[in-house]
mmCIF file of C-alpha atoms in Angstrom:
data_model
loop_
_atom_site.group_PDB
_atom_site.id
_atom_site.type_symbol
_atom_site.label_atom_id
_atom_site.label_comp_id
_atom_site.label_asym_id
_atom_site.label_seq_id
_atom_site.Cartn_x
_atom_site.Cartn_y
_atom_site.Cartn_z
ATOM 1 C CA ARG A 13 0.000 0.000 0.000
ATOM 2 C CA ARG A 14 2.872 2.385 0.878
ATOM 3 C CA GLN A 15 4.556 1.713 -2.470
ATOM 4 C CA ARG A 16 1.272 2.338 -4.296
ATOM 5 C CA GLN A 17 0.897 5.690 -2.513
ATOM 6 C CA MET A 18 4.480 6.623 -3.443
ATOM 7 C CA CYS A 19 3.868 5.713 -7.092
ATOM 8 C CA ILE A 20 0.741 7.910 -7.167
ATOM 9 C CA ARG A 21 2.801 10.786 -5.782
ATOM 10 C CA ASP A 22 5.533 10.094 -8.345
ATOM 11 C CA ARG A 23 3.028 10.348 -11.189
ATOM 12 C CA SER A 24 1.812 13.692 -9.828
ATOM 13 C CA LEU A 25 5.393 14.996 -9.803
ATOM 14 C CA ARG A 26 5.768 13.917 -13.422
ATOM 15 C CA ALA A 27 2.500 15.638 -14.337
ATOM 16 C CA GLU A 28 3.671 18.918 -12.792
ATOM 17 C CA SER A 29 6.596 19.083 -15.214
ATOM 18 C CA GLY A 30 4.292 19.284 -18.247
ATOM 19 C CA ARG A 31 3.404 16.779 -20.920
ATOM 20 C CA LEU A 32 5.648 13.710 -21.125
ATOM 21 C CA ALA A 33 5.774 13.494 -24.916
ATOM 22 C CA PRO A 34 8.691 13.720 -27.363
ATOM 23 C CA ARG A 35 9.063 17.361 -28.371
ATOM 24 C CA SER A 36 10.298 18.900 -31.565
ATOM 25 C CA ASP A 37 9.363 22.510 -30.792
ATOM 26 C CA VAL A 38 12.209 23.288 -28.396
ATOM 27 C CA PRO A 39 13.785 26.775 -28.652
ATOM 28 C CA MET A 40 17.485 26.112 -29.150
ATOM 29 C CA HIS A 41 18.852 29.690 -29.187
ATOM 30 C CA PRO A 42 17.507 31.961 -26.432
ATOM 31 C CA ARG A 43 17.396 35.742 -26.864
ATOM 32 C CA ARG A 44 20.428 37.642 -25.598
ATOM 33 C CA GLY A 45 20.086 38.213 -21.856
ATOM 34 C CA ALA A 46 17.342 35.602 -21.496
ATOM 35 C CA LEU A 47 17.761 32.449 -19.417
ATOM 36 C CA GLU A 48 18.335 29.369 -21.546
ATOM 37 C CA ARG A 49 15.396 26.992 -21.580
ATOM 38 C CA LEU A 50 14.573 23.521 -22.815
ATOM 39 C CA GLY A 51 10.837 22.940 -22.963
ATOM 40 C CA PRO A 52 9.367 24.091 -19.628
ATOM 41 C CA PHE A 53 12.752 23.955 -17.843
ATOM 42 C CA THR A 54 15.107 26.833 -17.112
ATOM 43 C CA LEU A 55 18.720 25.675 -17.255
ATOM 44 C CA GLY A 56 21.225 26.302 -14.494
ATOM 45 C CA GLU A 57 24.657 25.142 -13.445
ATOM 46 C CA HIS A 58 26.682 22.392 -15.087
ATOM 47 C CA LEU A 59 26.538 19.155 -13.049
ATOM 48 C CA GLY A 60 28.622 16.760 -15.147
ATOM 49 C CA GLU A 61 29.120 15.186 -18.538
ATOM 50 C CA GLY A 62 29.588 11.883 -20.288
ATOM 51 C CA ALA A 63 29.986 10.355 -23.719
ATOM 52 C CA MET A 64 26.536 11.489 -24.877
ATOM 53 C CA GLY A 65 26.652 15.053 -23.608
ATOM 54 C CA GLU A 66 26.209 17.089 -20.450
ATOM 55 C CA VAL A 67 23.963 17.219 -17.398
ATOM 56 C CA LEU A 68 22.659 20.555 -16.147
ATOM 57 C CA ARG A 69 20.618 21.602 -13.171
ATOM 58 C CA GLY A 70 17.146 22.697 -14.238
ATOM 59 C CA GLU A 71 14.050 24.211 -12.734
ATOM 60 C CA GLY A 72 10.602 23.304 -13.968
ATOM 61 C CA PRO A 73 7.066 24.504 -13.274
ATOM 62 C CA ARG A 74 6.395 25.503 -9.652
ATOM 63 C CA GLY A 75 10.133 25.406 -8.952
ATOM 64 C CA LEU A 76 10.436 21.656 -9.560
ATOM 65 C CA PRO A 77 14.186 20.806 -9.397
ATOM 66 C CA ALA A 78 15.464 18.586 -12.200
ATOM 67 C CA ALA A 79 18.595 17.227 -13.832
ATOM 68 C CA ILE A 80 18.636 17.908 -17.583
ATOM 69 C CA LYS A 81 20.615 15.496 -19.734
ATOM 70 C CA ARG A 82 21.162 16.799 -23.252
ATOM 71 C CA MET A 83 23.199 15.551 -26.172
ATOM 72 C CA ARG A 84 25.993 17.796 -27.311
ATOM 73 C CA PRO A 85 25.510 18.859 -30.955
ATOM 74 C CA GLY A 86 28.160 17.399 -33.243
ATOM 75 C CA THR A 87 28.999 14.582 -30.828
ATOM 76 C CA GLU A 88 31.145 11.853 -32.383
ATOM 77 C CA PHE A 89 29.124 8.788 -33.397
ATOM 78 C CA GLN A 90 26.042 11.033 -33.268
ATOM 79 C CA ASP A 91 23.614 8.545 -34.810
ATOM 80 C CA ALA A 92 24.603 5.677 -32.488
ATOM 81 C CA LEU A 93 24.472 7.896 -29.393
ATOM 82 C CA ARG A 94 21.135 9.330 -30.482
ATOM 83 C CA GLN A 95 19.788 5.775 -30.650
ATOM 84 C CA LEU A 96 21.087 5.024 -27.136
ATOM 85 C CA PHE A 97 19.467 8.226 -25.916
ATOM 86 C CA ALA A 98 16.163 7.301 -27.523
ATOM 87 C CA ASP A 99 16.399 3.809 -26.023
ATOM 88 C CA GLU A 100 16.859 5.284 -22.550
ATOM 89 C CA VAL A 101 13.806 7.495 -22.982
ATOM 90 C CA ARG A 102 11.714 4.642 -24.372
ATOM 91 C CA VAL A 103 12.548 2.320 -21.478
ATOM 92 C CA ALA A 104 12.883 4.599 -18.454
ATOM 93 C CA ALA A 105 9.785 6.709 -19.155
ATOM 94 C CA ARG A 106 7.647 3.576 -18.608
ATOM 95 C CA PHE A 107 8.863 3.082 -15.048
ATOM 96 C CA VAL A 108 7.329 4.595 -11.923
ATOM 97 C CA HIS A 109 9.033 3.159 -8.854
ATOM 98 C CA PRO A 110 10.358 4.654 -5.592
ATOM 99 C CA HIS A 111 13.910 3.522 -6.411
ATOM 100 C CA ILE A 112 14.083 4.346 -10.136
ATOM 101 C CA ALA A 113 14.987 7.859 -11.289
ATOM 102 C CA LEU A 114 11.767 9.476 -12.469
ATOM 103 C CA ILE A 115 11.681 10.946 -15.981
ATOM 104 C CA TYR A 116 9.728 14.218 -16.031
ATOM 105 C CA ASP A 117 9.866 15.254 -19.678
ATOM 106 C CA VAL A 118 11.707 14.431 -22.894
ATOM 107 C CA SER A 119 12.537 15.706 -26.346
ATOM 108 C CA LEU A 120 13.784 13.605 -29.237
ATOM 109 C CA SER A 121 14.193 16.586 -31.557
ATOM 110 C CA TRP A 122 16.700 16.162 -34.363
ATOM 111 C CA GLN A 123 18.679 19.245 -33.270
ATOM 112 C CA GLN A 124 19.299 18.338 -29.633
ATOM 113 C CA PRO A 125 17.596 15.486 -27.780
ATOM 114 C CA TRP A 126 17.210 15.953 -24.033
ATOM 115 C CA LEU A 127 15.486 14.478 -21.035
ATOM 116 C CA ALA A 128 14.575 15.923 -17.652
ATOM 117 C CA MET A 129 14.727 13.640 -14.628
ATOM 118 C CA GLU A 130 14.518 14.097 -10.897
ATOM 119 C CA LEU A 131 17.543 15.787 -9.364
ATOM 120 C CA ALA A 132 19.651 13.638 -7.015
ATOM 121 C CA SER A 133 21.425 16.245 -4.904
ATOM 122 C CA GLY A 134 23.284 13.513 -2.997
ATOM 123 C CA LYS A 135 25.083 12.598 -6.264
ATOM 124 C CA SER A 136 26.087 9.003 -7.116
ATOM 125 C CA LEU A 137 27.492 6.139 -5.064
ATOM 126 C CA ALA A 138 30.761 6.612 -6.950
ATOM 127 C CA MET A 139 31.408 9.343 -4.370
ATOM 128 C CA ARG A 140 30.991 6.878 -1.458
ATOM 129 C CA VAL A 141 33.523 4.174 -2.368
ATOM 130 C CA GLY A 142 35.222 2.808 0.758
ATOM 131 C CA THR A 143 33.524 5.324 3.064
ATOM 132 C CA CYS A 144 30.068 3.824 3.691
ATOM 133 C CA THR A 145 28.964 1.825 6.718
ATOM 134 C CA TRP A 146 27.594 -1.692 6.460
ATOM 135 C CA ALA A 147 24.104 -0.394 7.309
ATOM 136 C CA GLN A 148 24.284 2.164 4.485
ATOM 137 C CA LEU A 149 25.609 -0.370 1.986
ATOM 138 C CA ARG A 150 22.921 -2.890 2.898
ATOM 139 C CA ALA A 151 20.152 -0.279 2.532
ATOM 140 C CA TRP A 152 21.486 0.863 -0.852
ATOM 141 C CA MET A 153 21.813 -2.648 -2.238
ATOM 142 C CA CYS A 154 18.330 -3.642 -0.986
ATOM 143 C CA ALA A 155 16.863 -0.566 -2.698
ATOM 144 C CA THR A 156 18.748 -1.451 -5.890
ATOM 145 C CA LEU A 157 17.396 -5.001 -5.786
ATOM 146 C CA GLU A 158 13.824 -3.739 -5.278
ATOM 147 C CA ALA A 159 14.165 -1.531 -8.351
ATOM 148 C CA LEU A 160 15.661 -4.344 -10.428
ATOM 149 C CA ALA A 161 12.909 -6.757 -9.383
ATOM 150 C CA TYR A 162 10.412 -4.232 -10.786
ATOM 151 C CA VAL A 163 12.421 -3.840 -14.010
ATOM 152 C CA HIS A 164 12.980 -7.577 -14.491
ATOM 153 C CA ALA A 165 9.269 -8.289 -13.960
ATOM 154 C CA ARG A 166 8.695 -6.116 -17.028
ATOM 155 C CA GLY A 167 11.141 -8.127 -19.121
ATOM 156 C CA ILE A 168 14.064 -5.668 -19.095
ATOM 157 C CA VAL A 169 17.736 -6.132 -18.158
ATOM 158 C CA HIS A 170 19.532 -2.927 -17.129
ATOM 159 C CA ARG A 171 23.035 -4.167 -18.159
ATOM 160 C CA ASP A 172 24.933 -1.240 -16.645
ATOM 161 C CA ILE A 173 24.555 -1.393 -12.878
ATOM 162 C CA LYS A 174 27.527 0.390 -11.296
ATOM 163 C CA PRO A 175 28.085 3.070 -8.618
ATOM 164 C CA GLU A 176 27.832 5.918 -11.152
ATOM 165 C CA ASN A 177 24.298 4.823 -12.084
ATOM 166 C CA LEU A 178 23.044 4.585 -8.495
ATOM 167 C CA LEU A 179 22.016 8.057 -7.359
ATOM 168 C CA ILE A 180 21.150 9.408 -3.928
ATOM 169 C CA CYS A 181 18.288 11.842 -3.481
ATOM 170 C CA SER A 182 18.764 13.706 -0.199
ATOM 171 C CA GLU A 183 16.065 14.640 2.301
ATOM 172 C CA SER A 184 15.700 18.015 0.573
ATOM 173 C CA ASP A 185 14.725 16.347 -2.717
ATOM 174 C CA PRO A 186 11.070 15.508 -3.521
ATOM 175 C CA ARG A 187 11.703 11.724 -3.294
ATOM 176 C CA PRO A 188 14.570 10.915 -0.887
ATOM 177 C CA GLY A 189 16.486 7.667 -1.249
ATOM 178 C CA LEU A 190 18.474 5.648 -3.778
ATOM 179 C CA LYS A 191 17.511 5.755 -7.463
ATOM 180 C CA VAL A 192 18.638 3.462 -10.276
ATOM 181 C CA ALA A 193 19.364 5.580 -13.359
ATOM 182 C CA ASP A 194 20.674 5.412 -16.931
ATOM 183 C CA PHE A 195 18.731 2.838 -18.951
ATOM 184 C CA GLY A 196 20.570 3.704 -22.160
ATOM 185 C CA ILE A 197 21.733 0.131 -22.827
ATOM 186 C CA ALA A 198 18.834 -1.715 -21.184
ATOM 187 C CA TRP A 199 17.790 -4.777 -23.174
ATOM 188 C CA PRO A 200 14.647 -6.924 -23.453
ATOM 189 C CA MET A 201 15.016 -10.414 -22.059
ATOM 190 C CA GLY A 202 14.797 -13.193 -24.592
ATOM 191 C CA HIS A 203 16.479 -11.410 -27.499
ATOM 192 C CA THR A 204 18.969 -13.601 -29.304
ATOM 193 C CA ARG A 205 21.283 -10.772 -30.353
ATOM 194 C CA ALA A 206 22.923 -8.087 -28.225
ATOM 195 C CA ARG A 207 25.860 -5.771 -28.614
ATOM 196 C CA ILE A 208 28.805 -6.174 -26.242
ATOM 197 C CA ILE A 209 28.402 -2.867 -24.451
ATOM 198 C CA GLY A 210 28.525 -1.511 -20.926
ATOM 199 C CA THR A 211 31.203 -1.138 -18.267
ATOM 200 C CA PRO A 212 33.667 -4.075 -18.367
ATOM 201 C CA GLU A 213 34.568 -3.805 -14.669
ATOM 202 C CA PHE A 214 31.000 -4.807 -13.763
ATOM 203 C CA TRP A 215 30.158 -7.225 -16.591
ATOM 204 C CA ALA A 216 28.768 -10.671 -15.928
ATOM 205 C CA PRO A 217 30.484 -13.464 -17.934
ATOM 206 C CA GLU A 218 27.562 -13.822 -20.365
ATOM 207 C CA GLN A 219 27.630 -10.068 -21.022
ATOM 208 C CA ALA A 220 31.366 -10.154 -21.723
ATOM 209 C CA ALA A 221 30.798 -13.062 -24.107
ATOM 210 C CA GLY A 222 27.913 -11.278 -25.860
ATOM 211 C CA ASP A 223 25.671 -14.273 -25.156
ATOM 212 C CA ALA A 224 22.237 -12.622 -25.385
ATOM 213 C CA ARG A 225 20.384 -15.878 -24.742
ATOM 214 C CA ARG A 226 21.860 -16.080 -21.250
ATOM 215 C CA MET A 227 21.375 -12.419 -20.349
ATOM 216 C CA GLY A 228 18.686 -12.017 -17.750
ATOM 217 C CA ALA A 229 18.084 -11.021 -14.158
ATOM 218 C CA GLY A 230 21.309 -12.774 -13.135
ATOM 219 C CA THR A 231 23.308 -10.417 -15.355
ATOM 220 C CA ASP A 232 22.227 -7.445 -13.256
ATOM 221 C CA LEU A 233 22.572 -9.375 -9.987
ATOM 222 C CA PHE A 234 26.210 -10.137 -10.843
ATOM 223 C CA ALA A 235 26.785 -6.391 -11.315
ATOM 224 C CA VAL A 236 25.076 -5.647 -7.984
ATOM 225 C CA GLY A 237 27.493 -8.020 -6.261
ATOM 226 C CA ARG A 238 30.495 -6.409 -7.955
ATOM 227 C CA THR A 239 29.155 -2.980 -7.001
ATOM 228 C CA ALA A 240 28.733 -3.971 -3.356
ATOM 229 C CA LEU A 241 32.302 -5.309 -3.181
ATOM 230 C CA TYR A 242 33.645 -2.166 -4.813
ATOM 231 C CA LEU A 243 31.728 0.188 -2.507
ATOM 232 C CA ALA A 244 32.917 -1.786 0.521
ATOM 233 C CA GLY A 245 36.509 -1.341 -0.643
ATOM 234 C CA LYS A 246 36.967 -5.103 -0.973
ATOM 235 C CA GLU A 247 37.881 -5.190 -4.663
ATOM 236 C CA ASP A 248 39.684 -2.766 -6.963
ATOM 237 C CA LEU A 249 37.523 -2.415 -10.057
ATOM 238 C CA GLY A 250 38.848 0.947 -11.181
ATOM 239 C CA ARG A 251 39.535 1.874 -14.793
ATOM 240 C CA ALA A 252 43.252 2.193 -13.991
ATOM 241 C CA ARG A 253 43.404 -1.476 -13.024
ATOM 242 C CA LEU A 254 41.554 -2.541 -16.157
ATOM 243 C CA GLU A 255 44.005 -0.604 -18.283
ATOM 244 C CA SER A 256 46.994 -1.984 -16.383
ATOM 245 C CA VAL A 257 46.116 -5.640 -17.010
ATOM 246 C CA GLY A 258 44.702 -5.029 -20.492
ATOM 247 C CA ALA A 259 41.150 -5.528 -21.704
ATOM 248 C CA GLY A 260 41.970 -8.895 -23.297
ATOM 249 C CA ALA A 261 43.416 -10.361 -20.104
ATOM 250 C CA TRP A 262 40.533 -8.943 -18.081
ATOM 251 C CA LEU A 263 37.917 -10.615 -20.290
ATOM 252 C CA GLU A 264 39.883 -13.864 -20.448
ATOM 253 C CA ARG A 265 39.951 -14.068 -16.656
ATOM 254 C CA LEU A 266 36.259 -13.174 -16.443
ATOM 255 C CA LEU A 267 35.292 -15.955 -18.879
ATOM 256 C CA GLU A 268 37.399 -18.647 -17.214
ATOM 257 C CA PRO A 269 35.253 -21.315 -15.509
ATOM 258 C CA ASP A 270 35.633 -21.377 -11.714
#
């Protein structure tokens, strides 16, 4: 009953942001002196960036805080990244769950796709490596598993569970708690073909092998286990280590039978 009440509240938050429909009428070049806007959101400070573009703080109707992810025009491999962006929108916009980052609004315009999601002012678990208590780690992993159970029940595998994609909404945010984010490479269960994509440090063996038939709930659960070990400081899964041993050796070790 509590989860149902939270989901009803989540839908009302989404409704406050405006219509959740792909937009093509987004003003791309604001007038001089005017605040830059995307759809109903006023853009603010730069929060971070990745391969697809940048993340900005935004403010929506009635002061609703949001994180705005937008593709950078002219990004290398633009068509492939645009498809990943569209995939994330298509998958994540379906989900309303207390522990999944809520999508408020989206645009799949040709000029600059963007999406607005709830702002996690506590940032990601990548900032908590080796510093969390057992009680915190247990609560975070239980919340992650609840979110994944919801996703898996709808036939989807996330395929990129890692600390950077587990966000913390603080008590000052509309929905406090852990949120699973970034469904850009999520994949339907049962497909016989899948690209080898994701973050190698957290891959399950079947993901490293590109074996789509074996990808399922266990693929994400493997990544949850790796994430828990990494956050506890029990295993070095950093990019520097991957580069030091070489990608080939890393995958060979991962695919070796126990």
